[in-house]
C-alpha cells in the first residue's frame, strides 16, 4: 500500500525494523560496551560513550523507521537519510572512540594504515559518491533490493574513512599532520559538492524513477531534486569548515616554526616531523 504523501514527523519515525542493519548495530554496540566497561575511565571518558551512543541512536532513526518506506516518493528525504549516515553518524562515532587507547596490531594495523591513507580514502570516497550518483547507478539503488541495501552501507563506510582521516582516532597507524588532513578534507568535499551543484542547476529530472513520480508534500520531481542538491551541499559544509580550520592551524604552525622566511618554505615532511603527536 502506498504511504501517505504528507506524513508527519511521527509517521516518519514509526518503527520499521531492518534485520540486517539492526544485527550489525547491536554487534557494534556490544563491542563498544565491552571495551568501555574494561577500560580505565580516564582513558575512555563517559562523554565519548555518550557521543557513540548518540551515533547509534541517529543510525537507528534512519534505518529502523518508516523513513525507509518513502524512497520513491522523495529524493530529498532519501538523500537526507544518506547524508545522515555519511556526514553525521561517522564523526559522532569516531569522536566516541578513545583516541590513543585503541591500538590495532599486526594485519589489522597494516590494513587500517592503508585504508586511512588520505589518497586511498579520497579515491574510495570519490568512487562511492560519483558512481552511485550516475543516473543508472542511482536509479538501480531505488528499485533493486540489493543496491538499495548496499548504497547506505557504502555511504557509512565512505563517511567513516573520510572522517577518520580528518579526526585521526588511531594515531598509532595514522601519521598525518594538520596540513595533509586539511587538504584531504577540502578535496574530499569536492565530489559531493559537485554532485549537489549538478542537482541544483539541472533543468530536468535526472533519475528515471522520479520522472512523473508523486512526491511528498506536494513538491514536483524537479523541486525535489533541487532540494536534494541543497541537502548534499549543506551536509558537506561542516567537513569543509573543519578542513579550513586545520589548514589555518597548519599555516600558523608553519609561520611560528620559522619555516616561512624570505619566501622560503621547508618541505611538508619536515613540518610534519615537528608537529607533536596527538
Coordinates of N, CA and C in Angstrom, one line a residue, residues 141-244:
X141 N 19.7 1.9 -7.3 CA 19.6 1.9 -5.9 C 18.2 2.1 -5.4
X142 N 17.4 2.6 -6.2 CA 16.0 2.9 -5.8 C 15.1 1.7 -6.0
X143 N 15.4 0.9 -7.1 CA 14.4 -0.2 -7.5 C 15.0 -1.6 -7.2
X144 N 16.3 -1.7 -6.9 CA 16.9 -3.0 -6.7 C 17.0 -3.3 -5.2
X145 N 16.6 -4.4 -4.8 CA 16.7 -4.8 -3.4 C 18.2 -4.8 -2.9
X146 N 19.0 -5.4 -3.8 CA 20.4 -5.5 -3.5 C 21.1 -4.1 -3.4
X147 N 20.9 -3.3 -4.4 CA 21.5 -2.0 -4.5 C 21.0 -1.0 -3.4
X148 N 19.7 -1.1 -3.1 CA 19.1 -0.2 -2.1 C 19.7 -0.5 -0.7
X149 N 20.1 -1.7 -0.4 CA 20.7 -2.0 0.8 C 22.2 -1.7 0.8
X150 N 22.8 -1.8 -0.4 CA 24.3 -1.6 -0.4 C 24.6 -0.1 -0.4
X151 N 23.8 0.7 -1.0 CA 24.2 2.2 -1.0 C 24.3 2.8 0.4
X152 N 23.4 2.7 1.3 CA 23.5 3.2 2.6 C 24.8 2.7 3.3
X153 N 25.1 1.4 3.1 CA 26.2 0.8 3.8 C 27.5 1.4 3.2
X154 N 27.6 1.7 1.9 CA 28.7 2.3 1.3 C 28.9 3.7 1.8
X155 N 27.8 4.4 1.9 CA 27.9 5.8 2.4 C 28.4 5.8 3.9
X156 N 28.0 4.9 4.7 CA 28.6 4.8 6.1 C 30.1 4.5 6.0
X157 N 30.5 3.5 5.2 CA 31.9 3.2 5.0 C 32.7 4.3 4.5
X158 N 32.2 5.0 3.5 CA 33.0 6.2 3.0 C 33.1 7.3 4.0
X159 N 32.0 7.5 4.7 CA 32.0 8.6 5.7 C 32.9 8.3 6.8
X160 N 33.0 7.0 7.2 CA 33.9 6.6 8.3 C 35.3 6.8 7.9
X161 N 35.7 6.5 6.6 CA 37.0 6.7 6.1 C 37.4 8.1 6.1
X162 N 36.5 8.9 5.5 CA 36.8 10.4 5.4 C 37.0 11.1 6.8
X163 N 36.0 10.8 7.7 CA 36.1 11.5 9.0 C 37.3 10.9 9.8
X164 N 37.6 9.6 9.6 CA 38.7 9.1 10.4 C 40.1 9.7 9.9
X165 N 40.2 10.0 8.6 CA 41.4 10.7 8.2 C 41.5 12.1 8.8
X166 N 40.4 12.8 8.9 CA 40.3 14.2 9.4 C 40.5 14.2 10.9
X167 N 39.8 13.3 11.6 CA 39.8 13.4 13.1 C 40.9 12.5 13.7
X168 N 41.5 11.6 13.0 CA 42.7 10.9 13.4 C 42.5 10.2 14.8
X169 N 41.6 9.2 14.8 CA 41.3 8.5 16.0 C 42.3 7.4 16.4
X170 N 43.1 7.0 15.4 CA 44.1 5.9 15.6 C 45.5 6.4 15.3
X171 N 46.1 7.3 16.2 CA 47.4 7.8 15.9 C 48.5 6.8 15.7
X172 N 48.3 5.6 16.2 CA 49.4 4.6 16.1 C 49.5 4.1 14.7
X173 N 48.5 4.3 13.8 CA 48.6 3.9 12.4 C 48.4 5.1 11.5
X174 N 48.2 6.3 12.0 CA 48.0 7.5 11.2 C 49.0 8.5 11.6
X175 N 49.9 8.8 10.6 CA 51.0 9.7 10.9 C 50.8 11.1 10.2
X176 N 49.6 11.5 9.9 CA 49.4 12.7 9.2 C 49.2 13.9 10.1
X177 N 49.7 15.1 9.7 CA 49.5 16.3 10.5 C 48.4 17.1 9.9
X178 N 48.3 18.3 10.5 CA 47.2 19.2 10.1 C 47.1 19.5 8.6
X179 N 48.3 19.8 8.1 CA 48.3 20.2 6.7 C 47.7 19.1 5.7
X180 N 48.2 17.9 5.8 CA 47.7 16.8 5.0 C 46.2 16.6 5.2
X181 N 45.8 16.6 6.5 CA 44.4 16.3 6.9 C 43.5 17.5 6.3
X182 N 44.0 18.7 6.4 CA 43.2 19.8 5.9 C 43.0 19.8 4.4
X183 N 44.1 19.5 3.7 CA 44.0 19.4 2.2 C 43.1 18.2 1.8
X184 N 43.2 17.1 2.6 CA 42.3 16.0 2.3 C 40.8 16.4 2.5
X185 N 40.5 17.1 3.6 CA 39.2 17.5 3.9 C 38.6 18.3 2.7
X186 N 39.4 19.3 2.2 CA 38.9 20.1 1.1 C 38.7 19.3 -0.1
X187 N 39.6 18.4 -0.5 CA 39.5 17.6 -1.7 C 38.3 16.6 -1.6
X188 N 38.1 16.0 -0.4 CA 37.1 15.0 -0.3 C 35.7 15.6 -0.4
X189 N 35.6 17.0 -0.1 CA 34.3 17.6 -0.2 C 33.9 17.9 -1.6
X190 N 34.9 18.0 -2.5 CA 34.6 18.4 -3.9 C 33.6 17.5 -4.7
X191 N 33.8 16.1 -4.6 CA 32.9 15.2 -5.3 C 31.4 15.4 -4.9
X192 N 31.2 15.5 -3.6 CA 29.8 15.7 -3.1 C 29.3 17.1 -3.4
X193 N 30.1 18.1 -3.3 CA 29.6 19.4 -3.7 C 29.3 19.5 -5.2
X194 N 30.1 18.8 -6.0 CA 29.9 18.8 -7.4 C 28.6 18.2 -7.8
X195 N 28.3 17.0 -7.2 CA 27.1 16.3 -7.5 C 25.9 17.2 -7.0
X196 N 26.0 17.8 -5.9 CA 25.0 18.7 -5.4 C 24.7 19.9 -6.3
X197 N 25.8 20.4 -6.9 CA 25.6 21.6 -7.8 C 24.9 21.1 -9.1
X198 N 25.2 19.9 -9.5 CA 24.5 19.4 -10.7 C 23.0 19.3 -10.5
X199 N 22.7 18.8 -9.3 CA 21.2 18.7 -9.0 C 20.6 20.1 -8.9
X200 N 21.3 21.0 -8.3 CA 20.8 22.4 -8.1 C 20.4 23.0 -9.5
X201 N 21.3 22.8 -10.4 CA 21.2 23.6 -11.7 C 20.7 22.8 -12.9
X202 N 20.4 21.5 -12.7 CA 19.9 20.8 -13.8 C 18.5 21.2 -14.2
X203 N 18.2 21.4 -15.5 CA 16.9 21.9 -15.9 C 15.8 20.8 -16.0
X204 N 16.3 19.5 -15.8 CA 15.3 18.4 -15.9 C 15.6 17.4 -14.8
X205 N 14.7 16.5 -14.6 CA 14.9 15.4 -13.6 C 15.9 14.4 -14.2
X206 N 16.9 14.0 -13.4 CA 18.0 13.2 -13.9 C 17.7 11.7 -13.7
X207 N 16.9 11.3 -12.8 CA 16.7 9.9 -12.4 C 15.3 9.4 -12.8
X208 N 15.3 8.3 -13.7 CA 14.1 7.8 -14.2 C 13.0 7.5 -13.2
X209 N 13.3 6.9 -12.1 CA 12.2 6.5 -11.1 C 11.4 7.8 -10.6
X210 N 12.1 9.0 -10.7 CA 11.4 10.2 -10.2 C 10.7 11.0 -11.2
X211 N 10.9 10.6 -12.5 CA 10.2 11.3 -13.6 C 8.7 11.0 -13.5
X212 N 7.9 12.0 -13.2 CA 6.4 11.8 -13.1 C 6.0 11.2 -11.8
X213 N 6.9 11.0 -10.8 CA 6.6 10.4 -9.5 C 5.8 11.4 -8.7
X214 N 4.9 10.8 -7.8 CA 4.2 11.7 -6.8 C 5.1 11.9 -5.6
X215 N 5.5 13.1 -5.4 CA 6.5 13.4 -4.4 C 5.8 13.9 -3.1
X216 N 6.5 13.8 -2.0 CA 5.9 14.1 -0.7 C 5.7 15.6 -0.6
X217 N 4.7 16.0 0.1 CA 4.4 17.4 0.5 C 4.2 18.3 -0.7
X218 N 3.6 17.7 -1.8 CA 3.1 18.5 -2.9 C 4.3 19.2 -3.7
X219 N 5.4 18.5 -3.7 CA 6.6 19.1 -4.5 C 6.6 18.4 -5.8
X220 N 7.2 19.0 -6.8 CA 7.4 18.4 -8.1 C 8.7 17.6 -8.1
X221 N 8.9 16.6 -9.0 CA 10.1 15.9 -9.0 C 11.3 16.8 -9.2
X222 N 11.2 17.9 -10.0 CA 12.4 18.8 -10.2 C 12.6 19.6 -8.9
X223 N 11.6 20.0 -8.3 CA 11.8 20.7 -7.0 C 12.5 19.8 -6.0
X224 N 12.0 18.6 -6.0 CA 12.6 17.6 -5.1 C 14.1 17.3 -5.3
X225 N 14.4 17.3 -6.6 CA 15.9 17.2 -7.0 C 16.7 18.4 -6.5
X226 N 16.1 19.6 -6.7 CA 16.8 20.8 -6.2 C 17.0 20.7 -4.7
X227 N 16.0 20.3 -4.0 CA 16.1 20.2 -2.6 C 17.2 19.2 -2.2
X228 N 17.3 18.1 -2.9 CA 18.4 17.1 -2.7 C 19.7 17.7 -2.9
X229 N 19.9 18.6 -3.9 CA 21.1 19.3 -4.1 C 21.5 20.2 -2.9
X230 N 20.5 20.9 -2.3 CA 20.8 21.7 -1.2 C 21.2 20.8 0.0
X231 N 20.5 19.7 0.2 CA 20.8 18.7 1.3 C 22.3 18.3 1.2
X232 N 22.7 17.9 0.0 CA 24.1 17.5 -0.2 C 25.1 18.6 0.0
X233 N 24.8 19.8 -0.5 CA 25.7 20.9 -0.3 C 25.8 21.3 1.2
X234 N 24.7 21.4 1.9 CA 24.7 21.8 3.3 C 25.4 20.7 4.1
X235 N 25.2 19.4 3.8 CA 25.8 18.3 4.6 C 27.4 18.4 4.5
X236 N 27.9 18.9 3.4 CA 29.3 18.9 3.2 C 30.0 20.1 3.9
X237 N 29.2 21.1 4.4 CA 29.8 22.3 4.9 C 30.6 22.1 6.2
X238 N 30.1 21.3 7.2 CA 30.9 21.0 8.4 C 32.3 20.5 8.2
X239 N 32.3 19.5 7.3 CA 33.6 18.9 7.0 C 34.5 19.9 6.3
X240 N 34.0 20.7 5.4 CA 34.8 21.7 4.7 C 35.3 22.8 5.7
X241 N 34.4 23.2 6.7 CA 34.8 24.1 7.7 C 35.9 23.6 8.6
X242 N 35.9 22.3 8.9 CA 36.9 21.7 9.7 C 38.2 21.7 9.0
X243 N 38.1 21.3 7.7 CA 39.3 21.3 6.8 C 40.0 22.6 6.8
X244 N 39.2 23.7 6.6 CA 39.8 25.1 6.6 C 40.4 25.4 7.9

